[in-house]
Amino acid sequence: MGLTVTCVAMSDWRSFEERTIELTPGLNVLCGPNATGKTNTVEALQLLTAGTSFRHPRTTELVRDGADEGRAKARLEGDGRVIDVCCRAARGRRRTYERNGKPCRPADLSATLMSVLFCPDDLSLVKGSARARRDALDAFGAQASAGYRKVSKAYARAVEQRNRLLKEAHVDLGMLEAWDGAVALGGATLLHARMALFERLRTQIRRVYERVADEPLECVYDCSIGPDAAGLTRDELRDLILDAIAERRAEELRRGVTLVGPHRDDVSFSIGGRDARSFGSQGQQRSVALAWKMAEVAVARDVVGEQPLLLLDDVMSELDARRRAAVTEFVVGRIQTVITTANLQYFPPELLECAEVIDFGGC
Ligand SMILES: Nc1ncnc2c1ncn2[C@@H]1O[C@H](COP(=O)(O)OP(=O)(O)O)[C@@H](O)[C@H]1O
Ligand SMILES: [Mg+2]
């Protein structure tokens, strides 16, 4: 079964002076009215598993007003192991992480237990900019593999430095060529890993979408170096990127930015031949976002060999009965789930019977 979170404890963390919550290995429902700390708890769980959070908090925001240092801890248990993880946030300092009392990097936390989070903002996976989709792919890849994380960071740095050079008043062309090489190699490495990851996700996204919406969905990785990139080796990709860079040299110099590479790619969805972003109904778009997240769960399980922790923040109220049923079907599988809600009526009674309901005030 792998690891599950048995307990999360927060002190001087966000709105909590002190709060300890015991979790079951199955379904946990955090129930309470607005502003009672449900999302704060989900955020703590995400930081302790993914090493990042969808809220992108500044460290100071995590510290309870009036306190100096906030702490969130979780105990993970399973397969005869007990692992304690901790995140410390002190005002004006970088936050630090610990694993069994020893300092560690955020990447060590996701290597211990991955998590998948689904929240209403995830509609941006369909409606948002290309960047939202790329970032989602890379964030998932980074959690699933330390190698992916390194490659994606190194590439982002290379593009940033090359852009800085392109913006200079007099660009040193010899230097630019050196950066062409770095961007092409880093870009090819990332692209290769990202397309492989997307291919796994794509299969699952289509499968889940079809089950939820009863119609087929097409998903395509739109590659800025052309439609033929799929299936190429890393060296072939590097050569393609170098060619594309050479072709757009003048334009890049004029605009001062790197115009080719995986930082310009996108993912597109279409239903019945029409682009879901522009033509999909709200319901169809929600189903695509839901399918993406459920696909992440399935792929995490395949890649890492263990179930991730599933965090669902405030999603039930946004979904119609059919999509709620799909979520329900998913969470009754053997996966530890933490779900927040202001209203237990969104949950079928038979589901609540096997769930731990955690009271956040007047539920
Ligand atoms: N650093 C902080 N110190 C004190 N209160 C905070 C801090 N950060 C957030 N809060 C409070 O937490 C509450 C929001 O909690 P949240 O978990 O988002 O609520 P919900 O239960 O609706 O998900 C707000 O009232 C906000 O003012
Ligand atoms: Mg909330």
Coordinates of C-alpha atoms and ligand atoms in Angstrom, one line a residue:
M1 CA 0.0 0.0 0.0
G2 CA 3.0 2.3 0.5
L3 CA 3.1 5.3 2.8
T4 CA 0.1 7.2 4.2
V5 CA -0.1 10.3 6.3
T6 CA -1.3 9.3 9.8
C7 CA -1.0 12.8 11.4
V8 CA -0.5 16.4 10.5
A9 CA 0.3 19.0 13.1
M10 CA 0.6 22.7 12.7
S11 CA 1.8 25.3 15.2
D12 CA 1.8 29.0 14.6
W13 CA 1.0 28.0 11.0
R14 CA -1.4 30.3 9.0
S15 CA -4.6 30.6 11.1
F16 CA -3.6 27.8 13.5
E17 CA -2.0 28.4 16.9
E18 CA -1.9 24.7 17.5
R19 CA -3.8 22.0 15.6
T20 CA -3.2 18.3 15.2
I21 CA -5.3 16.2 12.9
E22 CA -5.2 12.4 12.7
L23 CA -5.9 11.0 9.2
T24 CA -7.1 7.6 8.1
P25 CA -5.5 5.8 5.2
G26 CA -8.7 6.1 3.2
L27 CA -11.0 9.1 2.8
N28 CA -10.7 12.1 5.1
V29 CA -13.3 14.9 4.8
L30 CA -12.3 18.3 6.3
C31 CA -15.7 20.0 6.8
G32 CA -16.4 23.5 7.9
P33 CA -17.6 26.9 6.8
N34 CA -15.4 29.4 5.0
A35 CA -12.1 30.7 6.5
T36 CA -11.8 27.9 9.0
G37 CA -8.4 26.7 7.8
K38 CA -9.3 23.9 5.5
T39 CA -7.2 25.1 2.6
N40 CA -4.5 26.1 5.0
T41 CA -4.3 22.4 6.1
V42 CA -4.3 21.2 2.5
E43 CA -1.5 23.6 1.7
A44 CA 0.6 22.3 4.6
L45 CA 0.0 18.7 3.4
Q46 CA 1.0 19.7 -0.1
L47 CA 4.2 21.4 1.1
L48 CA 5.1 18.4 3.2
T49 CA 4.7 16.0 0.2
A50 CA 5.2 17.9 -3.0
G51 CA 7.7 20.3 -1.5
T52 CA 5.7 23.2 -3.1
S53 CA 2.2 24.5 -3.0
F54 CA -0.4 25.6 -5.5
R55 CA -0.8 28.8 -3.5
H56 CA 2.9 29.7 -4.0
P57 CA 3.1 31.2 -0.5
R58 CA 5.8 33.6 0.6
T59 CA 7.3 32.1 3.7
T60 CA 6.1 35.0 5.9
E61 CA 2.5 34.3 4.9
L62 CA 2.8 30.8 6.4
V63 CA 3.7 32.2 9.9
R64 CA 0.6 32.9 12.0
D65 CA 0.1 36.7 12.5
G66 CA 2.0 37.7 15.6
A67 CA 4.2 34.6 15.8
D68 CA 7.9 34.4 14.8
E69 CA 8.1 30.8 13.4
G70 CA 5.5 28.5 12.0
R71 CA 5.8 24.7 11.8
A72 CA 3.9 22.1 9.9
K73 CA 4.8 18.4 10.5
A74 CA 3.4 15.2 9.2
R75 CA 4.0 11.6 10.2
L76 CA 4.0 9.1 7.3
E77 CA 3.6 5.4 8.0
G78 CA 3.5 2.2 5.9
D79 CA 5.4 -0.9 5.0
G80 CA 6.9 -1.0 8.5
R81 CA 8.4 2.5 8.1
V82 CA 7.7 5.7 10.1
I83 CA 8.9 8.9 8.6
D84 CA 8.5 12.4 10.1
V85 CA 8.6 15.3 7.8
C86 CA 8.6 19.0 8.9
C87 CA 8.5 22.4 7.3
R88 CA 9.7 25.4 9.3
A89 CA 8.8 28.9 8.2
A90 CA 10.4 31.9 10.0
R91 CA 9.8 35.5 9.1
G92 CA 12.4 36.9 6.7
R93 CA 14.1 33.6 6.1
R94 CA 13.9 30.8 3.6
R95 CA 11.8 28.0 4.8
T96 CA 13.5 24.8 5.7
Y97 CA 12.5 21.2 5.5
E98 CA 13.4 18.2 7.6
R99 CA 13.0 14.5 7.2
N100 CA 13.4 12.4 10.4
G101 CA 14.9 15.4 12.1
K102 CA 17.6 16.0 9.5
P103 CA 17.6 19.0 7.0
C104 CA 16.5 18.0 3.6
R105 CA 15.5 19.5 0.2
P106 CA 11.9 19.8 -1.0
A107 CA 12.7 17.2 -3.6
D108 CA 13.5 14.7 -0.8
L109 CA 9.9 15.1 0.4
S110 CA 8.3 14.3 -2.9
A111 CA 10.6 11.4 -3.2
T112 CA 9.2 10.1 0.1
L113 CA 5.5 10.6 -0.8
M114 CA 4.0 12.3 -3.8
S115 CA 0.8 14.2 -3.8
V116 CA -1.7 15.2 -6.4
L117 CA -3.9 18.3 -5.8
F118 CA -7.1 19.2 -7.5
C119 CA -8.7 22.6 -6.9
P120 CA -11.1 24.9 -8.7
D121 CA -8.1 26.9 -10.1
D122 CA -7.2 23.8 -12.1
L123 CA -9.7 24.9 -14.7
S124 CA -6.7 27.0 -15.9
L125 CA -5.3 23.7 -17.2
V126 CA -7.8 24.1 -20.0
K127 CA -8.7 27.8 -20.0
G128 CA -5.4 29.3 -18.9
S129 CA -2.3 30.2 -20.8
A130 CA 0.1 27.7 -22.3
R131 CA 2.4 28.4 -19.4
A132 CA -0.2 27.0 -16.9
R133 CA -0.1 23.7 -18.8
R134 CA 3.6 23.6 -19.1
D135 CA 4.1 24.4 -15.5
A136 CA 1.6 21.7 -14.5
L137 CA 3.5 19.1 -16.6
D138 CA 6.9 20.1 -15.2
A139 CA 5.6 20.3 -11.6
F140 CA 4.3 16.8 -11.9
G141 CA 7.5 15.6 -13.6
A142 CA 9.6 17.2 -10.9
Q143 CA 7.7 15.4 -8.2
A144 CA 7.8 12.1 -10.0
S145 CA 11.6 12.2 -10.7
A146 CA 14.5 14.1 -9.3
G147 CA 16.2 13.9 -12.7
Y148 CA 13.2 15.7 -14.3
R149 CA 13.4 18.4 -11.7
K150 CA 17.1 19.0 -12.4
V151 CA 16.7 19.1 -16.1
S152 CA 13.8 21.5 -16.0
K153 CA 15.5 23.9 -13.6
A154 CA 18.8 23.8 -15.6
Y155 CA 16.9 24.5 -18.8
A156 CA 14.9 27.5 -17.2
R157 CA 18.3 28.9 -16.1
A158 CA 19.8 28.5 -19.5
V159 CA 16.9 30.3 -21.2
E160 CA 17.0 33.1 -18.7
Q161 CA 20.7 33.7 -19.2
R162 CA 20.4 33.5 -22.9
N163 CA 17.6 36.0 -22.8
R164 CA 19.7 38.3 -20.7
L165 CA 22.4 38.2 -23.4
L166 CA 19.9 38.8 -26.2
K167 CA 18.7 41.9 -24.4
E168 CA 22.2 43.5 -24.3
A169 CA 22.8 46.5 -26.5
H170 CA 25.7 44.8 -28.4
V171 CA 25.3 41.0 -28.4
D172 CA 28.5 39.0 -28.5
L173 CA 27.7 36.5 -31.2
G174 CA 30.3 34.0 -30.1
M175 CA 28.8 34.0 -26.7
L176 CA 25.3 33.7 -28.1
E177 CA 26.4 30.6 -30.0
A178 CA 27.6 29.0 -26.8
W179 CA 24.2 29.7 -25.3
D180 CA 22.5 28.3 -28.4
G181 CA 24.3 25.0 -27.7
A182 CA 23.3 25.0 -24.0
V183 CA 19.7 25.9 -24.7
A184 CA 19.4 23.3 -27.4
L185 CA 20.9 20.5 -25.3
G186 CA 19.0 21.4 -22.2
G187 CA 15.8 21.9 -24.3
A188 CA 16.2 18.6 -26.0
T189 CA 16.7 16.8 -22.7
L190 CA 13.6 18.4 -21.2
L191 CA 11.5 18.0 -24.3
H192 CA 12.4 14.3 -24.4
A193 CA 11.4 13.8 -20.8
R194 CA 8.3 16.0 -21.0
M195 CA 7.0 14.3 -24.1
A196 CA 7.4 10.8 -22.6
L197 CA 5.6 12.0 -19.5
F198 CA 2.8 13.6 -21.5
E199 CA 2.4 10.4 -23.5
R200 CA 1.7 8.5 -20.3
L201 CA -0.7 11.2 -19.1
R202 CA -2.4 11.5 -22.4
T203 CA -3.5 7.9 -22.4
Q204 CA -5.0 8.2 -18.9
I205 CA -6.6 11.6 -19.5
R206 CA -8.4 10.3 -22.5
R207 CA -9.5 7.2 -20.7
V208 CA -10.8 9.1 -17.6
Y209 CA -12.4 11.8 -19.7
E210 CA -14.3 9.3 -21.8
R211 CA -15.6 7.6 -18.7
V212 CA -16.7 10.9 -17.1
A213 CA -18.1 12.7 -20.2
D214 CA -19.0 9.8 -22.4
E215 CA -17.4 11.3 -25.5
P216 CA -13.9 11.1 -26.9
L217 CA -11.2 13.7 -26.2
E218 CA -8.1 14.4 -28.3
C219 CA -5.0 15.7 -26.6
V220 CA -1.9 16.8 -28.4
Y221 CA 1.5 18.1 -27.4
D222 CA 2.1 21.2 -29.5
C223 CA 5.8 21.4 -30.0
S224 CA 7.3 24.8 -31.0
I225 CA 10.0 23.1 -33.1
G226 CA 7.4 21.4 -35.3
P227 CA 4.9 18.5 -35.2
D228 CA 7.5 15.8 -36.0
A229 CA 9.3 15.9 -32.7
A230 CA 7.5 12.9 -31.2
G231 CA 9.6 9.8 -31.2
L232 CA 12.9 11.5 -32.0
T233 CA 16.0 10.9 -29.9
R234 CA 17.5 13.6 -27.7
D235 CA 20.3 14.3 -30.2
E236 CA 17.8 14.6 -33.0
L237 CA 15.8 17.0 -30.9
R238 CA 18.9 19.0 -30.2
D239 CA 19.6 19.4 -33.9
L240 CA 16.1 20.4 -34.6
I241 CA 16.2 23.1 -31.9
L242 CA 19.6 24.3 -33.2
D243 CA 18.1 24.6 -36.7
A244 CA 15.1 26.4 -35.4
I245 CA 17.3 28.8 -33.4
A246 CA 19.4 29.6 -36.5
E247 CA 16.3 30.2 -38.5
R248 CA 14.9 32.8 -36.0
R249 CA 18.2 34.4 -35.2
A250 CA 17.3 37.9 -36.5
E251 CA 13.9 37.8 -34.8
E252 CA 15.4 36.7 -31.5
L253 CA 18.0 39.5 -31.6
R254 CA 15.2 42.0 -32.4
R255 CA 12.9 40.9 -29.7
G256 CA 15.5 40.0 -27.1
V257 CA 14.0 36.6 -26.2
T258 CA 14.5 32.9 -26.9
L259 CA 11.7 32.0 -29.2
V260 CA 12.2 28.2 -29.7
G261 CA 12.3 25.4 -27.2
P262 CA 10.1 23.6 -24.7
H263 CA 9.4 26.8 -22.8
R264 CA 7.2 27.8 -25.8
D265 CA 5.3 24.6 -26.2
D266 CA 1.7 23.9 -25.3
V267 CA -0.8 21.1 -24.9
S268 CA -4.2 21.3 -26.6
F269 CA -7.4 19.5 -26.1
S270 CA -10.2 19.0 -28.6
I271 CA -13.6 17.5 -28.5
G272 CA -15.4 16.6 -31.7
G273 CA -12.7 18.4 -33.7
R274 CA -13.1 21.7 -31.8
D275 CA -10.6 23.2 -29.4
A276 CA -11.8 22.7 -25.8
R277 CA -10.2 25.9 -24.7
S278 CA -12.3 28.1 -26.9
F279 CA -15.3 26.0 -27.7
G280 CA -15.8 23.6 -24.8
S281 CA -18.6 24.2 -22.4
Q282 CA -17.8 24.9 -18.8
G283 CA -18.7 21.4 -17.9
Q284 CA -16.5 19.9 -20.6
Q285 CA -13.6 22.0 -19.5
R286 CA -14.1 20.9 -15.9
S287 CA -14.1 17.3 -17.0
V288 CA -10.8 17.8 -18.9
A289 CA -9.2 19.3 -15.8
L290 CA -10.6 16.5 -13.6
A291 CA -9.4 13.9 -16.1
W292 CA -5.9 15.5 -16.1
K293 CA -5.7 15.3 -12.3
M294 CA -7.0 11.7 -12.1
A295 CA -4.5 10.8 -14.8
E296 CA -1.7 12.2 -12.6
V297 CA -2.8 9.8 -9.9
A298 CA -2.7 6.8 -12.2
V299 CA 0.7 7.8 -13.7
A300 CA 2.2 8.5 -10.3
R301 CA 1.2 5.1 -9.3
D302 CA 2.8 3.6 -12.4
V303 CA 6.0 5.6 -12.3
V304 CA 6.7 5.6 -8.6
G305 CA 5.1 2.3 -7.8
E306 CA 3.2 3.8 -4.9
Q307 CA -0.1 5.6 -4.4
P308 CA 0.2 9.3 -4.1
L309 CA -1.7 11.3 -1.5
L310 CA -4.8 12.9 -3.2
L311 CA -5.8 16.4 -2.1
L312 CA -9.1 17.8 -3.3
D313 CA -9.7 21.3 -2.2
D314 CA -13.3 22.6 -2.6
V315 CA -14.0 20.8 -5.8
M316 CA -17.2 19.0 -5.1
S317 CA -19.4 22.1 -5.1
E318 CA -18.1 23.0 -8.6
L319 CA -19.0 19.6 -10.1
D320 CA -22.3 18.3 -11.3
A321 CA -23.7 15.0 -10.1
R322 CA -22.1 12.9 -12.8
R323 CA -18.6 14.4 -12.3
R324 CA -19.0 14.1 -8.5
A325 CA -19.8 10.5 -8.9
A326 CA -16.6 10.1 -11.0
V327 CA -14.6 11.7 -8.2
T328 CA -16.3 9.5 -5.6
E329 CA -15.6 6.4 -7.7
F330 CA -12.0 7.4 -7.7
V331 CA -11.6 8.1 -4.1
V332 CA -13.1 4.9 -2.9
G333 CA -10.3 3.2 -4.6
R334 CA -7.3 2.4 -2.4
I335 CA -5.9 5.9 -2.2
Q336 CA -5.5 8.1 0.7
T337 CA -7.6 11.2 0.1
V338 CA -8.1 14.5 1.9
I339 CA -11.0 16.5 0.6
T340 CA -12.4 19.8 1.9
T341 CA -16.0 20.9 1.8
A342 CA -18.4 23.3 3.3
N343 CA -21.3 20.9 2.8
L344 CA -21.4 17.2 3.4
Q345 CA -24.5 16.9 1.2
Y346 CA -22.2 16.6 -1.8
F347 CA -21.1 13.2 -0.6
P348 CA -23.2 10.1 -0.9
P349 CA -24.1 8.7 2.5
E350 CA -22.4 5.3 1.7
L351 CA -19.2 7.2 1.1
L352 CA -19.4 9.1 4.3
E353 CA -19.9 5.9 6.2
C354 CA -16.4 4.8 5.4
A355 CA -14.9 8.3 5.7
E356 CA -13.3 10.1 8.6
V357 CA -15.1 13.5 8.9
I358 CA -12.9 16.1 10.5
D359 CA -14.8 19.0 12.0
F360 CA -13.6 22.5 11.1
G361 CA -16.5 24.1 12.9
G362 CA -20.2 23.7 12.6
C363 CA -20.4 21.1 9.9
Ligands
LIG1 N1 -0.4 33.9 8.4 C1 -1.7 33.9 8.8 N2 -1.9 34.3 10.1 C2 -3.2 34.3 10.6 N3 -4.3 34.0 9.8 C3 -4.1 33.6 8.5 C4 -2.7 33.6 8.0 N4 -2.8 33.2 6.7 C5 -4.1 32.9 6.5 N5 -4.9 33.2 7.6 C6 -6.3 33.1 7.7 O1 -6.8 31.8 7.4 C7 -8.1 31.9 6.9 C8 -8.3 31.2 5.6 O2 -8.1 29.9 5.8 P1 -8.4 28.9 4.6 O3 -7.8 27.6 5.0 O4 -8.1 29.4 3.3 O5 -10.0 28.8 4.8 P2 -11.0 27.7 4.2 O6 -11.5 26.9 5.4 O7 -12.1 28.5 3.6 O8 -10.3 26.9 3.2 C9 -8.4 33.4 6.6 O9 -9.3 33.8 7.6 C10 -7.1 34.0 6.8 O10 -7.2 35.3 7.3
MG2 MG -10.6 26.9 1.1

